[in-house]
C-alpha positions as CSV (number, residue, x, y, z in Angstrom):
1,M,107.8,108.7,102.5
2,N,107.0,108.3,98.8
3,H,103.9,106.2,98.3
4,L,102.7,104.9,94.9
5,I,99.1,103.8,94.8
6,I,98.3,101.6,91.8
7,G,94.7,102.2,91.3
8,G,94.8,105.4,93.4
9,G,91.9,107.1,91.6
10,G,89.4,104.4,92.7
11,F,87.2,103.9,95.7
12,I,89.8,102.6,98.2
13,G,92.8,104.3,96.6
14,S,91.3,107.8,96.6
15,H,90.5,107.6,100.3
16,L,94.0,106.3,101.1
17,A,95.6,109.1,99.0
18,D,93.7,111.7,101.0
19,E,94.7,110.2,104.3
20,L,98.4,109.9,103.3
21,L,98.4,113.5,102.0
22,R,96.8,114.7,105.3
23,A,99.7,113.0,107.1
24,G,102.3,114.9,104.9
25,H,103.5,112.1,102.7
26,S,104.2,112.3,99.0
27,V,101.7,110.4,96.9
28,R,101.9,109.3,93.3
29,I,98.6,108.1,91.9
30,F,98.7,105.7,89.0
31,D,95.4,104.9,87.2
32,R,93.9,104.2,83.8
33,P,93.8,107.0,81.2
34,N,90.8,109.3,81.0
35,L,89.7,108.5,84.5
36,K,88.0,111.6,86.0
37,R,89.9,112.8,89.0
38,Y,87.9,112.5,92.2
39,R,89.0,116.0,93.3
40,E,91.5,118.8,92.6
41,F,94.7,118.7,94.6
42,L,95.9,121.8,96.5
43,P,99.2,123.4,95.6
44,D,100.8,122.4,99.0
45,E,99.8,118.8,98.6
46,S,102.6,116.6,97.2
47,C,100.5,114.6,94.8
48,E,101.4,113.4,91.3
49,W,98.7,111.9,89.1
50,I,100.0,109.6,86.3
51,D,97.9,108.0,83.6
52,G,98.8,104.6,82.4
53,D,97.9,100.9,81.7
54,Y,98.6,98.5,84.6
55,A,99.2,95.7,82.0
56,N,101.8,97.8,80.2
57,Q,105.3,97.0,81.6
58,E,106.8,100.3,80.3
59,D,104.1,102.3,82.1
60,L,105.0,100.5,85.4
61,K,108.7,101.2,84.7
62,R,107.8,104.9,84.5
63,V,106.0,105.1,87.9
64,I,107.5,102.6,90.3
65,P,111.1,103.9,90.6
66,G,111.6,106.3,93.4
67,S,108.7,104.9,95.5
68,D,109.3,103.7,99.0
69,V,106.0,101.9,99.3
70,V,103.7,100.5,96.5
71,I,100.1,99.9,97.3
72,H,98.5,97.4,94.9
73,L,94.8,97.9,94.5
74,V,94.2,97.0,90.9
75,S,92.0,94.2,89.7
76,T,90.8,93.8,86.2
77,T,88.0,91.4,87.0
78,L,85.1,90.9,89.5
79,P,84.3,87.8,91.5
80,K,81.0,87.4,89.7
81,S,82.5,87.4,86.2
82,S,86.0,86.0,86.7
83,N,85.0,82.4,86.0
84,D,83.7,83.4,82.6
85,N,87.3,84.0,81.4
86,P,89.9,82.7,83.8
87,I,92.7,83.1,81.2
88,Y,92.1,86.8,81.0
89,D,92.1,86.9,84.8
90,V,95.5,85.3,84.9
91,E,97.0,87.2,82.0
92,T,95.9,90.6,83.4
93,N,95.9,90.3,87.2
94,L,98.5,87.6,87.9
95,V,101.0,88.3,85.1
96,G,100.6,92.1,85.7
97,T,101.4,91.7,89.3
98,L,104.5,89.7,88.6
99,R,105.7,92.5,86.4
100,L,105.0,94.9,89.3
101,L,106.9,92.8,91.8
102,E,109.9,92.4,89.5
103,I,110.1,96.1,88.8
104,S,109.6,97.0,92.5
105,R,112.4,94.6,93.4
106,S,114.8,96.1,90.9
107,S,113.8,99.6,91.8
108,G,114.5,99.4,95.5
109,V,110.9,99.6,96.7
110,K,110.9,99.0,100.4
111,K,107.4,97.5,100.9
112,I,104.4,96.2,99.0
113,L,100.9,96.5,100.5
114,F,98.5,94.2,98.7
115,I,94.8,94.3,99.1
116,S,93.5,90.7,98.9
117,S,89.9,89.3,99.2
118,G,88.7,87.9,102.5
119,G,85.4,87.1,100.8
120,T,86.8,84.8,98.1
121,V,90.2,83.3,99.0
122,Y,88.8,81.1,101.7
123,G,86.0,79.6,99.7
124,V,83.1,77.9,101.5
125,P,83.9,78.3,105.2
126,E,84.5,75.2,107.3
127,S,84.2,77.4,110.5
128,V,83.0,80.9,111.3
129,P,84.4,83.4,111.9
130,I,87.2,82.7,109.4
131,S,90.7,83.1,110.7
132,E,93.8,83.6,108.6
133,S,94.8,80.0,109.2
134,H,91.5,78.7,107.7
135,P,92.0,76.5,104.5
136,T,92.0,78.5,101.3
137,N,89.8,76.9,98.6
138,P,88.5,79.6,96.4
139,I,85.5,78.8,94.2
140,C,86.1,81.6,91.7
141,S,89.1,82.6,89.5
142,Y,89.2,86.0,91.2
143,G,89.9,84.4,94.5
144,I,92.5,82.0,93.0
145,C,94.4,84.9,91.5
146,K,94.3,86.9,94.7
147,L,95.7,83.9,96.6
148,T,98.3,83.2,94.0
149,I,99.5,86.8,94.2
150,E,99.9,86.3,98.0
151,K,102.1,83.3,97.3
152,Y,104.3,85.2,94.9
153,L,104.7,88.0,97.4
154,R,106.0,85.5,99.9
155,L,108.4,84.1,97.2
156,F,109.8,87.5,96.3
157,N,110.3,88.1,100.0
158,Q,112.2,84.9,100.4
159,L,114.3,85.3,97.3
160,H,114.9,89.0,97.2
161,G,114.0,90.4,100.7
162,L,111.1,92.5,99.3
163,D,109.0,93.4,102.3
164,Y,105.2,93.0,102.1
165,I,101.9,92.8,103.9
166,V,98.6,91.4,102.7
167,L,95.2,92.7,104.0
168,R,92.3,90.4,103.2
169,L,89.3,92.7,103.2
170,S,85.8,91.6,103.8
171,N,83.2,93.8,102.0
172,P,84.2,97.5,102.1
173,F,81.6,100.2,101.4
174,G,81.3,103.9,101.6
175,E,81.4,107.2,99.7
176,R,83.0,107.2,96.2
177,Q,82.2,103.5,95.7
178,R,81.5,103.1,91.9
179,I,77.8,102.3,91.6
180,Q,78.0,101.4,87.9
181,S,80.5,98.6,88.5
182,G,77.7,96.5,90.1
183,Q,80.1,95.4,92.9
184,G,79.2,95.6,96.5
185,A,75.7,94.9,97.8
186,V,75.7,98.1,100.0
187,A,76.4,100.4,97.1
188,V,74.0,98.7,94.7
189,F,71.2,98.3,97.2
190,L,71.5,101.9,98.5
191,N,71.7,103.4,95.1
192,K,68.5,101.6,94.1
193,A,66.8,102.5,97.3
194,V,67.4,106.3,97.0
195,R,66.3,106.1,93.3
196,G,63.1,104.2,94.1
197,E,64.2,101.1,92.1
198,T,63.7,97.5,92.9
199,I,66.5,95.6,94.5
200,E,67.4,92.2,93.1
201,I,68.7,89.5,95.5
202,W,70.0,86.2,94.3
203,G,68.6,83.6,96.6
204,D,66.4,84.1,99.6
205,G,68.4,86.9,101.2
206,S,69.9,84.7,103.9
207,V,73.5,85.0,102.5
208,I,75.6,86.6,105.3
209,R,78.5,88.9,104.7
210,D,80.9,91.1,106.7
211,Y,80.6,94.8,105.8
212,I,83.2,97.3,106.8
213,H,83.1,101.1,106.2
214,I,85.9,102.6,104.1
215,S,87.1,104.8,107.0
216,D,88.0,101.7,109.0
217,V,89.7,100.1,106.0
218,I,91.9,103.1,105.5
219,A,92.8,103.3,109.2
220,A,94.0,99.7,108.9
221,M,95.9,100.3,105.7
222,V,97.8,103.3,107.1
223,I,98.9,101.3,110.1
224,A,99.8,98.3,108.0
225,I,102.2,100.5,105.8
226,K,104.2,101.3,108.9
227,Y,103.9,97.8,110.5
228,N,107.1,96.0,111.0
229,G,105.9,92.9,112.9
230,T,106.2,89.3,111.8
231,E,102.7,88.7,110.4
232,R,102.3,88.9,106.7
233,I,98.6,88.3,106.2
234,L,95.8,90.0,108.2
235,N,92.0,89.9,107.9
236,I,90.3,93.3,107.9
237,G,86.6,93.3,108.5
238,S,83.9,94.3,111.0
239,G,83.9,90.8,112.6
240,Q,80.1,90.8,112.4
241,G,77.8,89.0,110.0
242,V,74.8,90.7,108.3
243,S,72.3,88.9,106.0
244,L,71.2,90.6,102.8
245,N,67.7,90.8,104.3
246,E,69.1,92.5,107.4
247,L,71.0,94.9,105.1
248,V,67.8,95.8,103.3
249,S,66.1,96.5,106.6
250,G,69.0,98.7,107.7
251,I,68.8,100.7,104.4
252,E,65.1,101.2,105.0
253,Q,65.8,102.4,108.5
254,V,68.4,105.0,107.5
255,T,66.7,106.2,104.3
256,G,63.1,106.1,105.4
257,Y,62.2,104.4,102.1
258,K,60.2,101.2,101.8
259,V,62.3,99.0,99.5
260,N,60.9,96.7,96.9
261,V,62.9,93.4,96.6
262,N,62.8,90.8,93.8
263,Y,64.3,87.4,94.8
264,T,65.9,85.4,92.0
265,A,67.8,82.1,91.7
266,K,71.0,81.9,93.8
267,R,74.4,82.1,92.2
268,E,76.7,79.1,92.4
269,F,79.8,81.1,93.3
270,D,78.2,82.8,96.3
271,V,79.3,81.2,99.6
272,P,76.4,81.1,102.1
273,I,78.3,82.9,104.9
274,S,81.5,84.9,105.2
275,I,82.6,86.6,108.5
276,L,86.2,87.3,109.1
277,A,88.0,86.8,112.4
278,I,89.9,90.1,113.1
279,E,91.6,89.3,116.4
280,Q,95.0,89.1,114.6
281,A,94.7,92.6,113.1
282,K,93.5,94.0,116.5
283,K,96.6,92.5,118.2
284,E,99.2,93.3,115.5
285,L,98.0,96.7,114.3
286,D,96.4,97.9,117.5
287,W,93.4,98.6,115.3
288,S,89.7,97.9,115.5
289,P,86.7,98.9,113.4
290,K,84.9,102.0,114.7
291,M,82.0,102.8,112.3
292,P,78.7,101.1,113.1
293,L,76.9,99.7,110.1
294,L,73.8,101.9,110.4
295,E,76.0,105.1,110.7
296,G,78.0,104.0,107.7
297,L,74.9,103.4,105.7
298,K,73.6,106.8,106.7
299,Q,76.7,108.6,105.6
300,M,76.8,106.7,102.3
301,A,73.1,107.4,101.7
302,Q,73.7,111.2,102.2
303,W,76.6,111.0,99.7
304,L,74.5,109.1,97.2
305,N,71.8,111.8,97.4
306,T,74.4,114.4,96.6
307,F,75.8,112.3,93.9
308,T,72.4,111.7,92.4
309,N,71.7,115.4,92.4
310,I,75.0,116.1,90.6
311,E,74.2,113.5,88.0
């Protein structure tokens, strides 16, 4: 099959591209201009890398036709900054996705896989772990846009028969995660630990999150692409909660470094606890997370040490 990965040069997209290529699929990677390629592709790998602007309709018209599956990974904002300019969030993420859906529909795309945000679409949990049927009351523009895109996917399916599946991820981490973006506690904390820098934590460190290694995310995505069941929205996480303080302890354990922590005032958009219920994904995809947190931290720490040396 021909797979188009919108945002295929990034953290999740690059791992997915590698896995699809290993399985013998054709992959087209679409990402922003001047992005450094994460690796060189072999002559026998069916991979095409195309530079372009996700917000540019003409660029989307160049890359979408001929694709069987479109994997939508792009977001122009982060949860922590999206409330600063919600108009920009809507104009770039929501409107951009509507263009993508319209072009996909008219181009005969068979399926859309959209990566949503299990950490933001639900808002402050009324119960934990959070199932797919939990009320959705985001407290940041990022989560509102993700949720709205989910609704438009359903609308396009009802109006035009465009097949889709949504994976609501918890907090993915692993090799190739962009440290400079400041997104992802694991990436930020580990990077500071291996560099001997102080880790800053908003609040007292009791905030609980659900961390899942990139290998488990990719396994779920590959199955979801082929999935033809009736469910449209599935949580993908570890199913376990880890506090920021526990995460710091785990980092100290795998690196052997004593970490300095500076606690500051908590952020209003941080929900106190987020753990996703993953029973639905286990049932529908015959999938379950395999990578233990400490082993995932160890692998990422090793990669960061190599990355640091390269830098």
